[in-house]
XYZ file of N, CA and C in Angstrom:
519
model
N 59.729 80.601 86.690
C 60.311 81.478 85.700
C 60.922 80.652 84.574
N 60.135 79.939 83.853
C 60.613 79.139 82.725
C 61.131 80.065 81.628
N 62.103 79.564 80.877
C 62.651 80.318 79.751
C 62.237 79.596 78.476
N 61.677 80.364 77.548
C 61.279 79.809 76.257
C 61.799 80.745 75.171
N 62.402 80.158 74.139
C 62.947 80.965 73.052
C 63.126 80.082 71.826
N 63.597 80.689 70.754
C 63.951 79.957 69.537
C 65.375 80.297 69.160
N 66.107 79.285 68.677
C 67.464 79.467 68.190
C 67.546 78.793 66.830
N 67.840 79.582 65.797
C 67.879 79.069 64.421
C 66.574 78.347 64.060
N 65.474 78.872 64.562
C 64.179 78.285 64.250
C 63.798 77.084 65.093
N 64.629 76.709 66.054
C 64.341 75.556 66.921
C 63.883 76.044 68.289
N 62.869 75.419 68.857
C 62.417 75.838 70.185
C 63.403 75.418 71.272
N 63.630 76.325 72.213
C 64.438 76.042 73.392
C 63.583 76.323 74.613
N 63.713 75.490 75.638
C 62.986 75.771 76.876
C 63.749 75.219 78.069
N 63.670 75.972 79.156
C 64.206 75.540 80.441
C 63.059 75.725 81.422
N 62.614 74.622 82.009
C 61.436 74.647 82.865
C 61.757 75.085 84.292
N 60.715 75.512 85.001
C 60.846 75.992 86.377
C 61.527 74.981 87.297
N 61.260 73.703 87.101
C 61.827 72.681 87.975
C 63.322 72.485 87.763
N 63.849 72.974 86.667
C 65.273 72.828 86.341
C 66.055 73.996 86.951
N 66.025 74.082 88.274
C 66.529 75.229 89.025
C 67.993 75.527 88.698
N 68.848 74.495 88.690
C 70.279 74.715 88.461
C 70.539 75.280 87.065
N 69.898 74.720 86.047
C 70.112 75.221 84.687
C 69.518 76.611 84.500
N 68.390 76.897 85.133
C 67.826 78.244 85.056
C 68.829 79.275 85.571
N 69.428 78.991 86.721
C 70.390 79.927 87.303
C 71.623 80.058 86.405
N 72.110 78.943 85.884
C 73.268 78.953 84.987
C 73.000 79.855 83.780
N 71.837 79.677 83.146
C 71.528 80.461 81.950
C 71.185 81.916 82.267
N 70.731 82.202 83.493
C 70.533 83.602 83.878
C 71.878 84.331 83.920
N 72.918 83.666 84.406
C 74.265 84.259 84.377
C 74.725 84.442 82.928
N 74.504 83.424 82.094
C 74.902 83.516 80.679
C 74.182 84.677 79.990
N 72.931 84.918 80.332
C 72.177 86.026 79.738
C 72.845 87.365 80.039
N 73.578 87.425 81.140
C 74.322 88.632 81.519
C 75.721 88.639 80.886
N 75.996 87.647 80.029
C 77.323 87.454 79.420
C 78.386 87.301 80.500
N 78.032 86.525 81.494
C 78.891 86.287 82.647
C 78.877 84.790 82.917
N 80.049 84.157 82.929
C 80.150 82.713 83.082
C 80.341 82.353 84.553
N 79.386 81.619 85.096
C 79.422 81.166 86.483
C 79.234 79.654 86.530
N 79.928 79.016 87.462
C 79.736 77.594 87.735
C 79.469 77.416 89.223
N 78.920 76.263 89.556
C 78.676 75.954 90.956
C 79.988 75.522 91.613
N 80.245 76.054 92.799
C 81.381 75.636 93.618
C 80.816 74.943 94.851
N 81.271 73.738 95.100
C 80.802 72.969 96.254
C 81.238 73.662 97.540
N 80.313 73.820 98.483
C 80.667 74.435 99.762
C 81.382 73.446 100.679
N 81.377 72.162 100.307
C 82.083 71.153 101.106
C 83.536 71.006 100.684
N 83.773 70.580 99.444
C 85.149 70.324 98.989
C 85.739 71.480 98.184
N 84.906 72.445 97.786
C 85.392 73.622 97.068
C 85.565 73.449 95.574
N 85.338 72.237 95.039
C 85.525 72.015 93.611
C 84.364 72.591 92.798
N 84.714 73.120 91.640
C 83.705 73.590 90.695
C 83.144 72.404 89.936
N 81.937 72.589 89.374
C 81.351 71.494 88.597
C 80.588 72.025 87.403
N 80.582 71.196 86.373
C 79.810 71.442 85.161
C 79.482 70.079 84.576
N 78.253 69.879 84.139
C 77.128 70.807 84.093
C 76.528 71.030 85.480
N 75.640 72.037 85.570
C 74.988 72.301 86.857
C 74.245 71.049 87.354
N 74.380 70.780 88.639
C 73.742 69.604 89.235
C 73.209 69.936 90.627
N 72.476 68.990 91.202
C 71.903 69.185 92.533
C 72.862 68.814 93.653
N 73.974 68.120 93.332
C 74.947 67.738 94.358
C 76.327 67.610 93.727
N 77.346 67.742 94.537
C 78.728 67.633 94.080
C 79.006 66.200 93.617
N 79.559 66.008 92.427
C 79.847 64.655 91.954
C 81.021 64.000 92.683
N 81.806 64.774 93.462
C 82.955 64.204 94.151
C 82.672 63.890 95.618
N 81.971 64.787 96.331
C 81.738 64.544 97.764
C 80.246 64.401 98.102
N 79.383 64.578 97.129
C 77.924 64.432 97.267
C 77.260 65.504 98.119
N 77.971 66.554 98.464
C 77.392 67.658 99.226
C 76.348 68.360 98.343
N 75.143 68.573 98.856
C 74.113 69.230 98.043
C 74.230 70.755 97.992
N 75.089 71.345 98.804
C 75.193 72.804 98.882
C 76.284 73.330 97.939
N 75.957 74.448 97.282
C 76.948 75.080 96.401
C 76.685 76.578 96.354
N 77.648 77.299 95.799
C 77.476 78.729 95.544
C 77.931 78.970 94.111
N 77.349 79.943 93.455
C 77.719 80.273 92.085
C 78.958 81.152 92.107
N 79.946 80.782 91.305
C 81.232 81.461 91.285
C 81.583 81.854 89.858
N 82.032 83.106 89.709
C 82.453 83.574 88.382
C 83.716 82.822 87.969
N 83.734 82.358 86.703
C 84.844 81.583 86.166
C 85.269 82.203 84.840
N 86.580 82.268 84.607
C 87.071 82.761 83.323
C 86.800 81.717 82.254
N 86.170 82.125 81.173
C 85.829 81.228 80.080
C 86.954 81.120 79.067
N 88.059 80.506 79.460
C 89.189 80.277 78.558
C 89.651 78.847 78.709
N 90.144 78.279 77.588
C 90.634 76.919 77.659
C 91.121 76.442 76.307
N 91.286 75.118 76.197
C 91.791 74.499 74.976
C 90.855 73.374 74.548
N 90.779 73.157 73.243
C 89.930 72.090 72.715
C 90.433 70.740 73.224
N 89.553 70.010 73.882
C 89.838 68.646 74.341
C 89.445 67.656 73.253
N 88.295 67.907 72.645
C 87.798 67.065 71.562
C 86.776 67.865 70.760
N 86.440 67.347 69.591
C 85.456 68.040 68.764
C 84.782 67.070 67.812
N 83.652 67.493 67.312
C 82.949 66.805 66.238
C 82.705 67.826 65.148
N 83.087 67.490 63.933
C 82.844 68.362 62.790
C 81.641 67.801 62.031
N 80.582 68.557 62.010
C 79.328 68.100 61.411
C 79.250 68.565 59.963
N 79.100 67.603 59.059
C 78.964 67.902 57.627
C 77.559 67.627 57.119
N 76.837 66.762 57.817
C 75.464 66.441 57.438
C 74.574 66.740 58.644
N 73.978 67.904 58.618
C 73.151 68.330 59.752
C 71.804 67.626 59.716
N 71.496 66.935 60.779
C 70.193 66.277 60.891
C 69.114 67.313 61.192
N 69.476 68.305 61.995
C 68.539 69.373 62.346
C 68.484 70.369 61.183
N 67.337 70.544 60.540
C 67.248 71.423 59.364
C 67.791 72.829 59.581
N 67.660 73.364 60.779
C 68.112 74.730 61.037
C 69.622 74.888 60.871
N 70.378 73.795 60.988
C 71.834 73.862 60.896
C 72.364 73.550 59.491
N 71.508 73.111 58.587
C 71.976 72.679 57.260
C 72.745 73.748 56.514
N 72.317 74.981 56.582
C 73.012 76.037 55.847
C 74.304 76.467 56.546
N 74.599 75.915 57.717
C 75.797 76.287 58.477
C 76.883 75.216 58.433
N 76.672 74.130 57.692
C 77.673 73.071 57.649
C 78.861 73.502 56.803
N 80.069 73.041 57.122
C 80.370 72.273 58.332
C 80.417 73.188 59.562
N 80.068 72.632 60.704
C 80.190 73.374 61.957
C 80.807 72.458 63.005
N 81.359 73.070 64.041
C 82.027 72.308 65.093
C 81.230 72.320 66.381
N 81.171 71.151 67.004
C 80.707 71.008 68.377
C 81.968 70.707 69.183
N 82.281 71.573 70.122
C 83.540 71.514 70.851
C 83.350 71.060 72.289
N 84.338 70.354 72.794
C 84.442 70.054 74.211
C 85.748 70.705 74.657
N 85.647 71.716 75.519
C 86.785 72.569 75.878
C 87.183 72.332 77.326
N 88.484 72.044 77.534
C 89.037 71.971 78.887
C 89.259 73.391 79.376
N 88.545 73.781 80.423
C 88.777 75.107 81.000
C 90.148 75.159 81.670
N 90.778 76.327 81.620
C 92.039 76.525 82.345
C 91.800 76.439 83.847
N 90.638 76.896 84.286
C 90.275 76.868 85.704
C 90.101 75.431 86.166
N 90.750 75.069 87.244
C 90.629 73.766 87.916
C 91.157 72.604 87.065
N 91.997 72.873 86.077
C 92.568 71.791 85.267
C 93.468 70.927 86.151
N 93.315 69.612 86.036
C 94.118 68.690 86.831
C 93.569 68.412 88.218
N 92.311 68.771 88.463
C 91.680 68.498 89.759
C 90.336 67.827 89.505
N 89.888 66.933 90.330
C 90.535 66.416 91.524
C 91.658 65.418 91.233
N 91.835 64.982 89.990
C 92.982 64.141 89.661
C 93.697 64.759 88.459
N 94.911 64.319 88.191
C 95.728 64.931 87.147
C 95.118 64.836 85.746
N 94.207 63.898 85.527
C 93.632 63.702 84.196
C 92.276 64.378 84.012
N 91.811 65.094 85.020
C 90.492 65.705 84.954
C 90.567 67.194 84.645
N 89.458 67.689 84.147
C 89.302 69.118 83.868
C 87.818 69.409 83.804
N 87.460 70.660 83.992
C 86.089 71.084 83.710
C 85.986 71.158 82.202
N 85.068 70.435 81.617
C 84.920 70.409 80.163
C 83.541 70.948 79.807
N 83.557 72.024 79.026
C 82.327 72.727 78.679
C 82.110 72.620 77.172
N 80.921 72.206 76.790
C 80.572 72.041 75.381
C 80.032 73.339 74.791
N 80.162 73.473 73.494
C 79.606 74.616 72.771
C 80.007 74.548 71.315
N 79.467 75.443 70.530
C 79.810 75.522 69.110
C 80.956 76.491 68.902
N 81.675 76.321 67.788
C 82.655 77.309 67.371
C 81.903 78.435 66.680
N 82.167 79.664 67.120
C 81.488 80.834 66.569
C 82.521 81.919 66.272
N 82.075 82.946 65.569
C 82.884 84.135 65.357
C 82.920 84.920 66.666
N 83.808 85.911 66.782
C 83.825 86.716 68.014
C 82.483 87.396 68.309
N 81.651 87.583 67.277
C 80.329 88.206 67.466
C 79.255 87.191 67.855
N 79.579 85.900 67.874
C 78.622 84.884 68.306
C 77.872 84.174 67.205
N 78.213 84.403 65.930
C 77.565 83.694 64.820
C 78.324 82.396 64.546
N 77.615 81.361 64.118
C 78.290 80.106 63.805
C 79.435 80.359 62.829
N 80.568 79.700 63.068
C 81.802 79.955 62.326
C 81.693 79.522 60.865
N 82.302 80.294 59.952
C 82.338 79.909 58.543
C 83.340 78.765 58.332
N 83.261 78.073 57.176
C 84.119 76.899 56.928
C 85.609 77.144 57.111
N 86.131 78.295 56.694
C 87.572 78.535 56.839
C 88.001 78.605 58.304
N 87.135 79.109 59.164
C 87.426 79.135 60.592
C 87.319 77.724 61.173
N 86.322 76.974 60.746
C 86.149 75.586 61.192
C 87.412 74.780 60.897
N 87.982 74.933 59.708
C 89.160 74.162 59.304
C 90.425 74.548 60.078
N 90.415 75.673 60.766
C 91.610 76.127 61.483
C 91.675 75.635 62.921
N 90.638 74.979 63.411
C 90.558 74.580 64.819
C 90.740 73.079 64.958
N 91.510 72.685 65.967
C 91.715 71.273 66.271
C 91.987 71.096 67.747
N 92.350 69.896 68.131
C 92.632 69.615 69.531
C 93.837 70.440 69.960
N 93.675 71.175 71.040
C 94.723 72.033 71.559
C 94.527 73.504 71.234
N 93.656 73.828 70.260
C 93.412 75.232 69.928
C 92.924 75.975 71.162
N 93.475 77.146 71.391
C 93.095 77.971 72.537
C 91.840 78.772 72.183
N 90.854 78.739 73.078
C 89.563 79.386 72.848
C 89.176 80.259 74.034
N 88.251 81.176 73.756
C 87.633 81.959 74.819
C 86.121 81.913 74.612
N 85.411 82.070 75.701
C 83.958 81.998 75.651
C 83.375 83.324 75.178
N 82.367 83.221 74.336
C 81.524 84.353 73.957
C 80.085 83.876 74.096
N 79.154 84.800 74.025
C 77.754 84.436 74.230
C 76.938 84.814 73.001
N 76.103 83.878 72.564
C 75.175 84.132 71.461
C 73.823 84.466 72.059
N 73.385 85.704 71.894
C 72.083 86.112 72.407
C 70.985 85.464 71.574
N 70.087 84.780 72.257
C 68.990 84.068 71.605
C 67.696 84.851 71.733
N 67.433 85.335 72.921
C 66.213 86.093 73.218
C 66.477 86.881 74.492
N 65.564 87.753 74.835
C 65.699 88.491 76.090
C 65.806 87.480 77.230
N 66.871 87.576 78.001
C 67.045 86.667 79.134
C 67.668 85.329 78.813
N 68.138 85.119 77.561
C 68.748 83.837 77.211
C 69.895 84.042 76.233
N 71.077 83.586 76.644
C 72.267 83.602 75.785
C 72.950 82.253 75.938
N 73.475 81.750 74.822
C 74.169 80.465 74.839
C 75.672 80.688 74.946
N 76.344 79.955 75.861
C 77.801 80.046 75.909
C 78.385 79.304 74.706
N 79.260 79.979 73.970
C 79.876 79.409 72.775
C 81.374 79.665 72.842
N 82.105 79.231 71.823
C 83.566 79.341 71.813
C 84.068 79.997 70.543
N 85.080 80.859 70.694
C 85.759 81.468 69.553
C 87.262 81.394 69.806
N 88.045 81.514 68.755
C 89.498 81.449 68.896
C 89.971 82.615 69.760
N 90.854 82.306 70.703
C 91.406 83.331 71.584
C 92.626 83.927 70.900
N 92.450 85.096 70.313
C 93.528 85.772 69.580
C 94.573 86.377 70.506
N 94.302 86.432 71.824
C 95.247 87.026 72.763
C 96.207 85.999 73.344
N 96.026 84.728 73.020
C 96.835 83.652 73.578
C 97.596 82.945 72.462
N 98.874 82.609 72.679
C 99.605 81.851 71.649
C 98.907 80.521 71.351
N 98.814 80.205 70.085
C 98.171 78.968 69.645
C 99.223 77.876 69.464
N 98.823 76.606 69.595
C 99.776 75.535 69.329
C 100.201 75.584 67.858
N 101.432 75.133 67.536
C 101.929 75.249 66.164
C 101.072 74.516 65.133
N 100.473 73.438 65.492
C 99.606 72.709 64.563
C 98.626 71.875 65.349
N 97.447 72.405 65.655
C 96.499 71.616 66.441
C 96.130 70.348 65.686
N 95.963 69.263 66.453
C 95.640 67.976 65.826
C 94.200 68.008 65.323
N 94.014 67.538 64.090
C 92.683 67.423 63.497
C 92.505 66.012 62.961
N 91.268 65.548 62.967
C 90.981 64.262 62.356
C 91.359 64.316 60.886
N 91.923 63.243 60.345
C 92.272 63.247 58.912
C 91.036 63.492 58.061
N 91.209 64.308 57.029
C 90.098 64.617 56.122
C 90.109 63.634 54.965
N 88.942 63.271 54.491
C 88.850 62.349 53.350
C 89.118 63.084 52.078
């Protein structure tokens, strides 16, 4: 059951042999965020893998996870190499620390999920929204529908959660 689609004119595919990612994206297509939970140590993991990165147990179960967290790091793209993104610059590629399982298995670890900054409707964020986000900004997951059976997990500002007074941003030239 391979998945093939286009996003902003770019081909996307997930092949049959990529069992873990197929299952992950099937949940995303339902606008439902699930991660693998190890049946041995109980820790969640991302990205989907064939074995637990902490105890090496190959068995897991898919568990619903709340898609909320804070920006851990980001890249602000001003020169898009991919032609499909040129009209959307600047845009953000975010690495978000999920609230779920933060500080496990050690105090400095977190589940970190990548995605773009988007509007609440799932469209790439306009420049004024891009300029408002920095490290520490509180986000929630939304899904951008790409095709039947495929949605990408993305991030938008969580308006229901207090935001830090001034999220840290890289100095602008």
